[in-house]
Coordinates of C-alpha atoms in Angstrom, one line a residue:
X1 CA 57.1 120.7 100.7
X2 CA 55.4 118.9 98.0
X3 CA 57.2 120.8 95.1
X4 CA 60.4 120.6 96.9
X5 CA 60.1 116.6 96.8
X6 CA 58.9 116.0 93.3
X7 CA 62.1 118.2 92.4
X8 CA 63.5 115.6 94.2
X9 CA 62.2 112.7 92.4
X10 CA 63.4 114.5 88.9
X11 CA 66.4 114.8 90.4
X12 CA 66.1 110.6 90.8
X13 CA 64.9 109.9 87.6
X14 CA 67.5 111.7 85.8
X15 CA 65.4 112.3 82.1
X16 CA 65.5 116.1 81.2
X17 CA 62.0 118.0 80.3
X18 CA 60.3 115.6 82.5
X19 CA 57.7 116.2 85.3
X20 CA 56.7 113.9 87.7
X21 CA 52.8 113.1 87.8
X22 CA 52.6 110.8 91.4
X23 CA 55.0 108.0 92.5
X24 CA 53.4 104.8 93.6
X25 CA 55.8 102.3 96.4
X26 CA 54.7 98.4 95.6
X27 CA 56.7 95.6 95.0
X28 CA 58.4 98.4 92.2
X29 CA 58.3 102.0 92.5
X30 CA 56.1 103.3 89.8
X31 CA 56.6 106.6 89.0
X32 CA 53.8 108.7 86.6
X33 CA 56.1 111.4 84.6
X34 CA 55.1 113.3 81.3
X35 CA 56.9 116.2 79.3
X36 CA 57.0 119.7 80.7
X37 CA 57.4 121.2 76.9
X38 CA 56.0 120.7 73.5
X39 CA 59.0 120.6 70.9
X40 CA 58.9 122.1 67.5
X41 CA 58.4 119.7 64.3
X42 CA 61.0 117.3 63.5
X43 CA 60.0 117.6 59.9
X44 CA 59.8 121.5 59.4
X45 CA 60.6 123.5 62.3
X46 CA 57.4 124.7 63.0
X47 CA 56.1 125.4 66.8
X48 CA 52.6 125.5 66.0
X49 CA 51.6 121.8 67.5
X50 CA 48.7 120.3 68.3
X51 CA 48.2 116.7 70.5
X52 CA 46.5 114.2 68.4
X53 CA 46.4 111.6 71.2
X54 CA 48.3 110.4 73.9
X55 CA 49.4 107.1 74.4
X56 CA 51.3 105.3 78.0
X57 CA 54.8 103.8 77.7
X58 CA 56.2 101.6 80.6
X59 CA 59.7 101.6 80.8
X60 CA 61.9 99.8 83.3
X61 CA 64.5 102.5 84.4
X62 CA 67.0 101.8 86.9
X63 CA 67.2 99.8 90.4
X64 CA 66.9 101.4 93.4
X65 CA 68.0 99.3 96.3
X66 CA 66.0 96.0 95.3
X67 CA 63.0 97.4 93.5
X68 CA 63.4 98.4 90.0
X69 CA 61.8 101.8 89.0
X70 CA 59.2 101.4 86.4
X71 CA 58.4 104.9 84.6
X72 CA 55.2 105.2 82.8
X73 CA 55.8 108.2 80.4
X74 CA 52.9 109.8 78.4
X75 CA 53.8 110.1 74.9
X76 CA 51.8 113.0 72.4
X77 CA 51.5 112.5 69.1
X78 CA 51.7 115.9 67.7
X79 CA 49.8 117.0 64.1
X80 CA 52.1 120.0 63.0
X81 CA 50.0 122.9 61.4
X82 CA 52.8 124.2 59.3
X83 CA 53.5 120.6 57.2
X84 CA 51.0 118.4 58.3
X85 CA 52.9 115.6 59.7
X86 CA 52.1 113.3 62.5
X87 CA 55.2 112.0 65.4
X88 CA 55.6 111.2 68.6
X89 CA 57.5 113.1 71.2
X90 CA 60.8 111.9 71.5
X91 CA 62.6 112.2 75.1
X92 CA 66.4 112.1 75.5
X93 CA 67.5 108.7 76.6
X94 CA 64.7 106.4 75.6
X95 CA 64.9 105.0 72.1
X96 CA 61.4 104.6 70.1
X97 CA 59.7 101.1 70.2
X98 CA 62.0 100.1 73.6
X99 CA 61.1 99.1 76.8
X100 CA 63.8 100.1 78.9
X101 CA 66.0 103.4 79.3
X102 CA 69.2 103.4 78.1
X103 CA 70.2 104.3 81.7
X104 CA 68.9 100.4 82.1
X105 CA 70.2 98.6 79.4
X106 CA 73.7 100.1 80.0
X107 CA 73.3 99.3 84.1
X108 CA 72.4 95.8 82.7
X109 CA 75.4 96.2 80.7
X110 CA 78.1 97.2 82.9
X111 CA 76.9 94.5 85.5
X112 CA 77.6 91.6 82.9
X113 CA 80.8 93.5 81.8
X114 CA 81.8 93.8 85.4
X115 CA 81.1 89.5 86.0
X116 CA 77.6 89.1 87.0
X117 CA 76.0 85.8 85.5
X118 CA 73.1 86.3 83.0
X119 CA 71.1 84.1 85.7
X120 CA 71.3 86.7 88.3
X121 CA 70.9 90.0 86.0
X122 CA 67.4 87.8 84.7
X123 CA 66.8 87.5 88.8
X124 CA 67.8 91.2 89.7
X125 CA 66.1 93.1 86.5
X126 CA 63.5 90.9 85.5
X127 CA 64.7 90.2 81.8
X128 CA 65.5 87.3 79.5
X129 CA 68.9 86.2 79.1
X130 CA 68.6 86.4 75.3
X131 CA 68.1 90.4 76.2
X132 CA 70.8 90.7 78.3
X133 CA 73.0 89.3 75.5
X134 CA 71.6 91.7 72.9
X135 CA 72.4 94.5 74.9
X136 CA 75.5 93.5 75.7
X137 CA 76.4 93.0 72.2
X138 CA 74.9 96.2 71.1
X139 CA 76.7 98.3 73.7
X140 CA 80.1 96.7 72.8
X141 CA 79.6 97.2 69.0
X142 CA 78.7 100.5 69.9
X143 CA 82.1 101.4 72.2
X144 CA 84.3 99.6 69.5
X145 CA 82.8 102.0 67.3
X146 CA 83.7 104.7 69.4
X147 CA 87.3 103.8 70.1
X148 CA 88.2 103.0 66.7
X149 CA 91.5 104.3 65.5
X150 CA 92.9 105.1 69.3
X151 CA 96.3 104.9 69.8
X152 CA 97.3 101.3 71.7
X153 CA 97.7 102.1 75.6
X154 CA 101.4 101.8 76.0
X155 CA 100.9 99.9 79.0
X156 CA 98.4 97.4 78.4
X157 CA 96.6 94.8 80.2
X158 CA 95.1 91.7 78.4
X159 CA 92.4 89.1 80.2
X160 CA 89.6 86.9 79.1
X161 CA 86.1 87.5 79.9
X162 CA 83.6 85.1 79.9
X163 CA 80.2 86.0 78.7
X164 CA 77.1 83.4 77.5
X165 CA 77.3 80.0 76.4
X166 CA 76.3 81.0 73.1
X167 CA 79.2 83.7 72.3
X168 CA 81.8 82.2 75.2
X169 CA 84.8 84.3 75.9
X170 CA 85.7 88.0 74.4
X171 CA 89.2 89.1 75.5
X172 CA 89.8 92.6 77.3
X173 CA 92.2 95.1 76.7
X174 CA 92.6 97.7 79.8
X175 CA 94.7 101.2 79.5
X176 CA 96.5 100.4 82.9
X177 CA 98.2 103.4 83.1
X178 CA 94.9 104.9 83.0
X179 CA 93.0 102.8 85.0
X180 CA 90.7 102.1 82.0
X181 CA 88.8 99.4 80.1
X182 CA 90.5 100.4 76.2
X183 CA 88.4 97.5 74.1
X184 CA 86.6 94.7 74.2
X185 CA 86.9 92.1 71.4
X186 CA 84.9 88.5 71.1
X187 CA 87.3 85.5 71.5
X188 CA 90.1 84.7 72.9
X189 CA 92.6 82.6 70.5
X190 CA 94.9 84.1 68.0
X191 CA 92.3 83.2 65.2
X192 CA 89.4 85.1 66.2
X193 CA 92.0 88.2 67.3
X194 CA 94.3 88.2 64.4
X195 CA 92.2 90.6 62.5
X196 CA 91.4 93.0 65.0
X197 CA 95.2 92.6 66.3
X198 CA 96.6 93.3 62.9
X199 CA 94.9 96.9 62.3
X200 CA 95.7 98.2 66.3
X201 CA 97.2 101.2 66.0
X202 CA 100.0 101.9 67.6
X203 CA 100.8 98.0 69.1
X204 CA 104.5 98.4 68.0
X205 CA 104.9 101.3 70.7
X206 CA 103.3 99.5 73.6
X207 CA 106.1 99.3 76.6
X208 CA 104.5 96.8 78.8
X209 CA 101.6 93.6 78.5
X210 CA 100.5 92.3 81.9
X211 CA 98.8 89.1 81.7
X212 CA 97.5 86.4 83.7
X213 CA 99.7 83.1 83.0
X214 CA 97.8 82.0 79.4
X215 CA 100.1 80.3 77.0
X216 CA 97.8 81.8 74.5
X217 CA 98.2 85.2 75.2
X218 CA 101.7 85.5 75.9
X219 CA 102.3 84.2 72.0
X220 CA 99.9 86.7 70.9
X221 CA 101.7 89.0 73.0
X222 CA 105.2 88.0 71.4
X223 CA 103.9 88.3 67.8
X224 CA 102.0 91.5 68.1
X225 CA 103.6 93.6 70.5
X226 CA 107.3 92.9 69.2
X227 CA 108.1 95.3 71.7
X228 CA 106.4 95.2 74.7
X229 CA 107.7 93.4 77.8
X230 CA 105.7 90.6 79.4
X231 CA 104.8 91.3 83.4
X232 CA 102.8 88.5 85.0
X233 CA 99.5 89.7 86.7
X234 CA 99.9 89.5 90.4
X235 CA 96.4 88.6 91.2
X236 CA 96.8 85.4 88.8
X237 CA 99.9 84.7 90.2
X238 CA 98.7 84.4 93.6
X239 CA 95.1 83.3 92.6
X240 CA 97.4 79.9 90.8
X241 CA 99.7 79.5 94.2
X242 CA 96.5 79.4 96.4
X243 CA 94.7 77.0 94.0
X244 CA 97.8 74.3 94.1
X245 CA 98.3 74.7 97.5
X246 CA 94.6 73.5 98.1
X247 CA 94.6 70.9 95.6
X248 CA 97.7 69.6 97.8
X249 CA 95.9 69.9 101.1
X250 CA 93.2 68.1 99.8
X251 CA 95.3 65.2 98.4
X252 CA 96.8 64.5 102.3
X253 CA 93.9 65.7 104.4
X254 CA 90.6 65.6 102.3
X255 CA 88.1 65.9 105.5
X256 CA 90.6 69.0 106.5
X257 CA 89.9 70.3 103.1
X258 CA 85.8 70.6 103.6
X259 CA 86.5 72.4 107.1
X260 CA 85.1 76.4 105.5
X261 CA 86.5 77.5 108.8
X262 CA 90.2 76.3 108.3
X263 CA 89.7 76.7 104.7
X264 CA 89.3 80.6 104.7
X265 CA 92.2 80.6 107.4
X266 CA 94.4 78.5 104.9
X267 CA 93.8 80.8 102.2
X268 CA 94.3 84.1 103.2
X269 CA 98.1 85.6 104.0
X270 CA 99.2 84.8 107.1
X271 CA 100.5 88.8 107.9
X272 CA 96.5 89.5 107.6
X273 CA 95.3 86.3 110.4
X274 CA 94.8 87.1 113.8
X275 CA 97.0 86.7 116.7
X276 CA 94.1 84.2 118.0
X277 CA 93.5 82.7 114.1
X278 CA 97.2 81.9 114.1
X279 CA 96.6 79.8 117.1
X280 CA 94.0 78.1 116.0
X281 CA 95.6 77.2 112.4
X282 CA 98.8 76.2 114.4
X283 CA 97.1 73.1 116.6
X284 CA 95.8 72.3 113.0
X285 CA 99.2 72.3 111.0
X286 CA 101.1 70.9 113.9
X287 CA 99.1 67.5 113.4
X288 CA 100.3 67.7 109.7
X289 CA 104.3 68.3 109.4
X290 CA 104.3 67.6 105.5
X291 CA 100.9 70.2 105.2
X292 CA 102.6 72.6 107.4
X293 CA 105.5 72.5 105.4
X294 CA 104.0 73.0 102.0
X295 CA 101.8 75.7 104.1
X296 CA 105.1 77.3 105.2
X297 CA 106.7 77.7 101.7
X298 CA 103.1 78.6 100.2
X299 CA 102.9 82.0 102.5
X300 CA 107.1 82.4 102.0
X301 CA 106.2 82.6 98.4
X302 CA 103.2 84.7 98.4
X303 CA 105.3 87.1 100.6
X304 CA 107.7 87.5 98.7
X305 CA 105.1 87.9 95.4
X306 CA 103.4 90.5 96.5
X307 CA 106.9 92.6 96.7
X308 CA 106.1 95.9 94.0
X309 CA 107.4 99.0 92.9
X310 CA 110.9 98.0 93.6
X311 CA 113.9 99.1 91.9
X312 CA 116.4 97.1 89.6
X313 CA 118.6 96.6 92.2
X314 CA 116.5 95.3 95.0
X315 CA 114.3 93.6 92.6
X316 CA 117.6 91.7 91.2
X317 CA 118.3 90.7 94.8
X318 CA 115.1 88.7 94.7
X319 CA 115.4 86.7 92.3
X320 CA 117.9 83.9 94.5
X321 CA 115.1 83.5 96.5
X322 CA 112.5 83.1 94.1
X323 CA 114.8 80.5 92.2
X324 CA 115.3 78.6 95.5
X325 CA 111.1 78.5 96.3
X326 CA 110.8 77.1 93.4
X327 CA 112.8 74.4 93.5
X328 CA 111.6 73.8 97.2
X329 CA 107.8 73.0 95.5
X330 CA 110.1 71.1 92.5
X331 CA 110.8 68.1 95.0
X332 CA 107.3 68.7 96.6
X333 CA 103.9 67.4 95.4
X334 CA 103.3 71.0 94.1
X335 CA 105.7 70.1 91.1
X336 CA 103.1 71.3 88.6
X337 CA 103.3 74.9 90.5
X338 CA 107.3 75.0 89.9
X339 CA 107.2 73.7 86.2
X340 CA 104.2 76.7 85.7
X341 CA 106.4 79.7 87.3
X342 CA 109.8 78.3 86.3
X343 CA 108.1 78.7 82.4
X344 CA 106.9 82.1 83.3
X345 CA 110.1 83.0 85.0
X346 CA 110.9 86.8 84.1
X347 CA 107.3 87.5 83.2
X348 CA 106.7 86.8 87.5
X349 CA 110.0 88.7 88.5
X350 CA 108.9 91.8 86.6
X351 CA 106.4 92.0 88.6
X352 CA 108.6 93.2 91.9
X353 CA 109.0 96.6 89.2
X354 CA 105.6 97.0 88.6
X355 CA 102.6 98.4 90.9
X356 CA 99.7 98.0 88.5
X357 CA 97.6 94.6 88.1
X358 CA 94.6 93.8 85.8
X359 CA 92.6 94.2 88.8
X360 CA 90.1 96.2 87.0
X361 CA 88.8 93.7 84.9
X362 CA 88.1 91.6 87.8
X363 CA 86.4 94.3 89.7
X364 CA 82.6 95.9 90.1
X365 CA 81.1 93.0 91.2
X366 CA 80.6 93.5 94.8
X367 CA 79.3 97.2 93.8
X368 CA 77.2 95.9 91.0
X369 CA 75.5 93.1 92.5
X370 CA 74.2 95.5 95.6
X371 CA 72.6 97.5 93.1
X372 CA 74.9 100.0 92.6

């Protein structure tokens, strides 16, 4: 039984030609481990080694749950008979003179790729924030290494991604069709992307850029992908008609406005409330004839939004409607919200063709942030 659940354990730890010692359960699972083989010499070849010394590393590995699991991994230095060099064994997946696996560092990674704050990553991993930005920047020098000289996805998705204080925003590049982060590049204006933008292979041949509604991106868009036709990103479109509604509600009921419960009622699509939540948002609304108006035209337009995948023709049909909304919030105190969508006009009725979102840029928080 015992061998069956230190196989276990390896199984857990994930490092090859590694043994488990004992595993101790504190505030951190601790787990002994040392090689199972003696390599030949990195120098020569030769199997004839002999151990010097040993020496302890401690090594934050991964998070399990809440706990982090520490591995302290003996290390031989070897004397080779054949040359008579010294060095230390090296495992696969640990770097010399580093304190974490890369298993950590690129769980620490995707966490802050995927939106989690350096604050919480120092909280959930127990490291600095100036560590967490070094690995980040490591890792993404690393994949644009990598990715160098890939064709452009020819449908591609473009979004900002904020970062550290220090660095602020890098912009993302996502293969949609693919489902798949393409590149990461720091900054977000036309200066600090014209170079890498200039020397993307393959950006004349890209068939469609969805955005969210960014001024900035759609002239990078324009200049760069000469080609490419600009679809709106249904999650920012919806995200900006739920924000102005809000900032409305709060300009004629501002008491309403600090209610979480009726908040979280006004915000989500009325086809998803309850027949009882209807109800109770109803008494509310009735109070308010201007609100429930404004409330009214909000879900009309977020209905008729989240329309996808349609053809030419039905999407064509929309478009009347869509026109009308909008001049419904024109001569409404969600003006702003008509000037924004009657700028981004085609960009938002392309979306009614289109099924695919940057969605994954905004995603792998939830999972993340559980410890996954």
């Amino acid at each position: 039984m015992k061998k069956k659940a230190d196989q276990g354990i390896d199984g857990i730890l994930g490092l090859s030609d590694v043994e488990i010692v004992r595993v101790e359960r504190r505030r951190d699972i601790r787990v002994w481990a040392r090689p199972t083989k003696r390599p030949v010499c990195l120098y020569c070849g030769h199997g004839g080694l002999r151990i010097k010394a040993t020496y302890e590393r401690e090594l934050k590995h991964t998070r399990q749950g809440n706990q982090i699991l520490i591995v302290h991994l003996a290390v031989p230095k070897y004397h080779c008979a054949g040359c008579g060099r010294y060095f230390r064994h090296r495992f696969s997946g640990i770097r010399p003179r580093y304190r974490a696996t890369e298993t950590y560092r690129l769980e620490v990674f995707d966490g802050h790729h995927g939106g989690i704050s350096q604050s919480q990553l120092t909280s959930t991993h127990a490291i600095g924030s100036a560590t967490i930005e070094r690995w980040y920047h490591h890792f993404i020098e690393q994949r644009v290494s990598e990715l160098s000289g890939r064709p452009c996805p020819q449908v591609l998705g473009i979004d900002e991604h904020f970062f550290s204080r220090k660095r602020g925003y890098a912009t993302t590049f996502v293969d949609l069709k693919n489902h798949k982060v393409y590149d990461v590049v720091p900054g977000r204006s036309e200066d600090s992307l014209r170079s890498y933008l200039r020397r993307l292979p393959g950006r004349d041949k890209v068939k469609v850029i969805v955005m969210d509604l960014s001024e900035t991106y759609r002239a990078i868009a324009r200049k760069y992908f000469p080609n490419a036709k600009i679809v709106a990103d249904r999650f920012h479109v919806i995200r900006l008609l739920n924000q102005h509604f809000l900032e409305g509600w709060k300009r004629f009921d501002p008491e309403g406005r600090k209610n979480r419960g009726l908040l979280s009622l006004m915000r989500r699509h009325r086809w998803k409330l309850s027949e009882e939540q209807r109800k109770r948002l109803a008494v509310y609304l009735k109070a308010n004839p201007v609100l429930e108006a404004l409330y009214t035209a909000k879900q009309d337009m977020a209905l008729l939004l989240t329309q996808k995948s349609l053809n030419a023709k039905k999407a064509s049909q929309l478009i009347p409607d869509l026109l009308r909304m909008i001049d419904q919030f024109a001569a409404s105190p969600l003006k702003s919200l008509a000037d924004t969508l009657t700028s981004w006009l085609e960009p938002v009725a392309r979306m009614w063709r289109f099924s695919r979102n940057n969605g994954i840029t905004e995603g792998f928080r939830l999972f993340l942030v559980n410890g996954g």
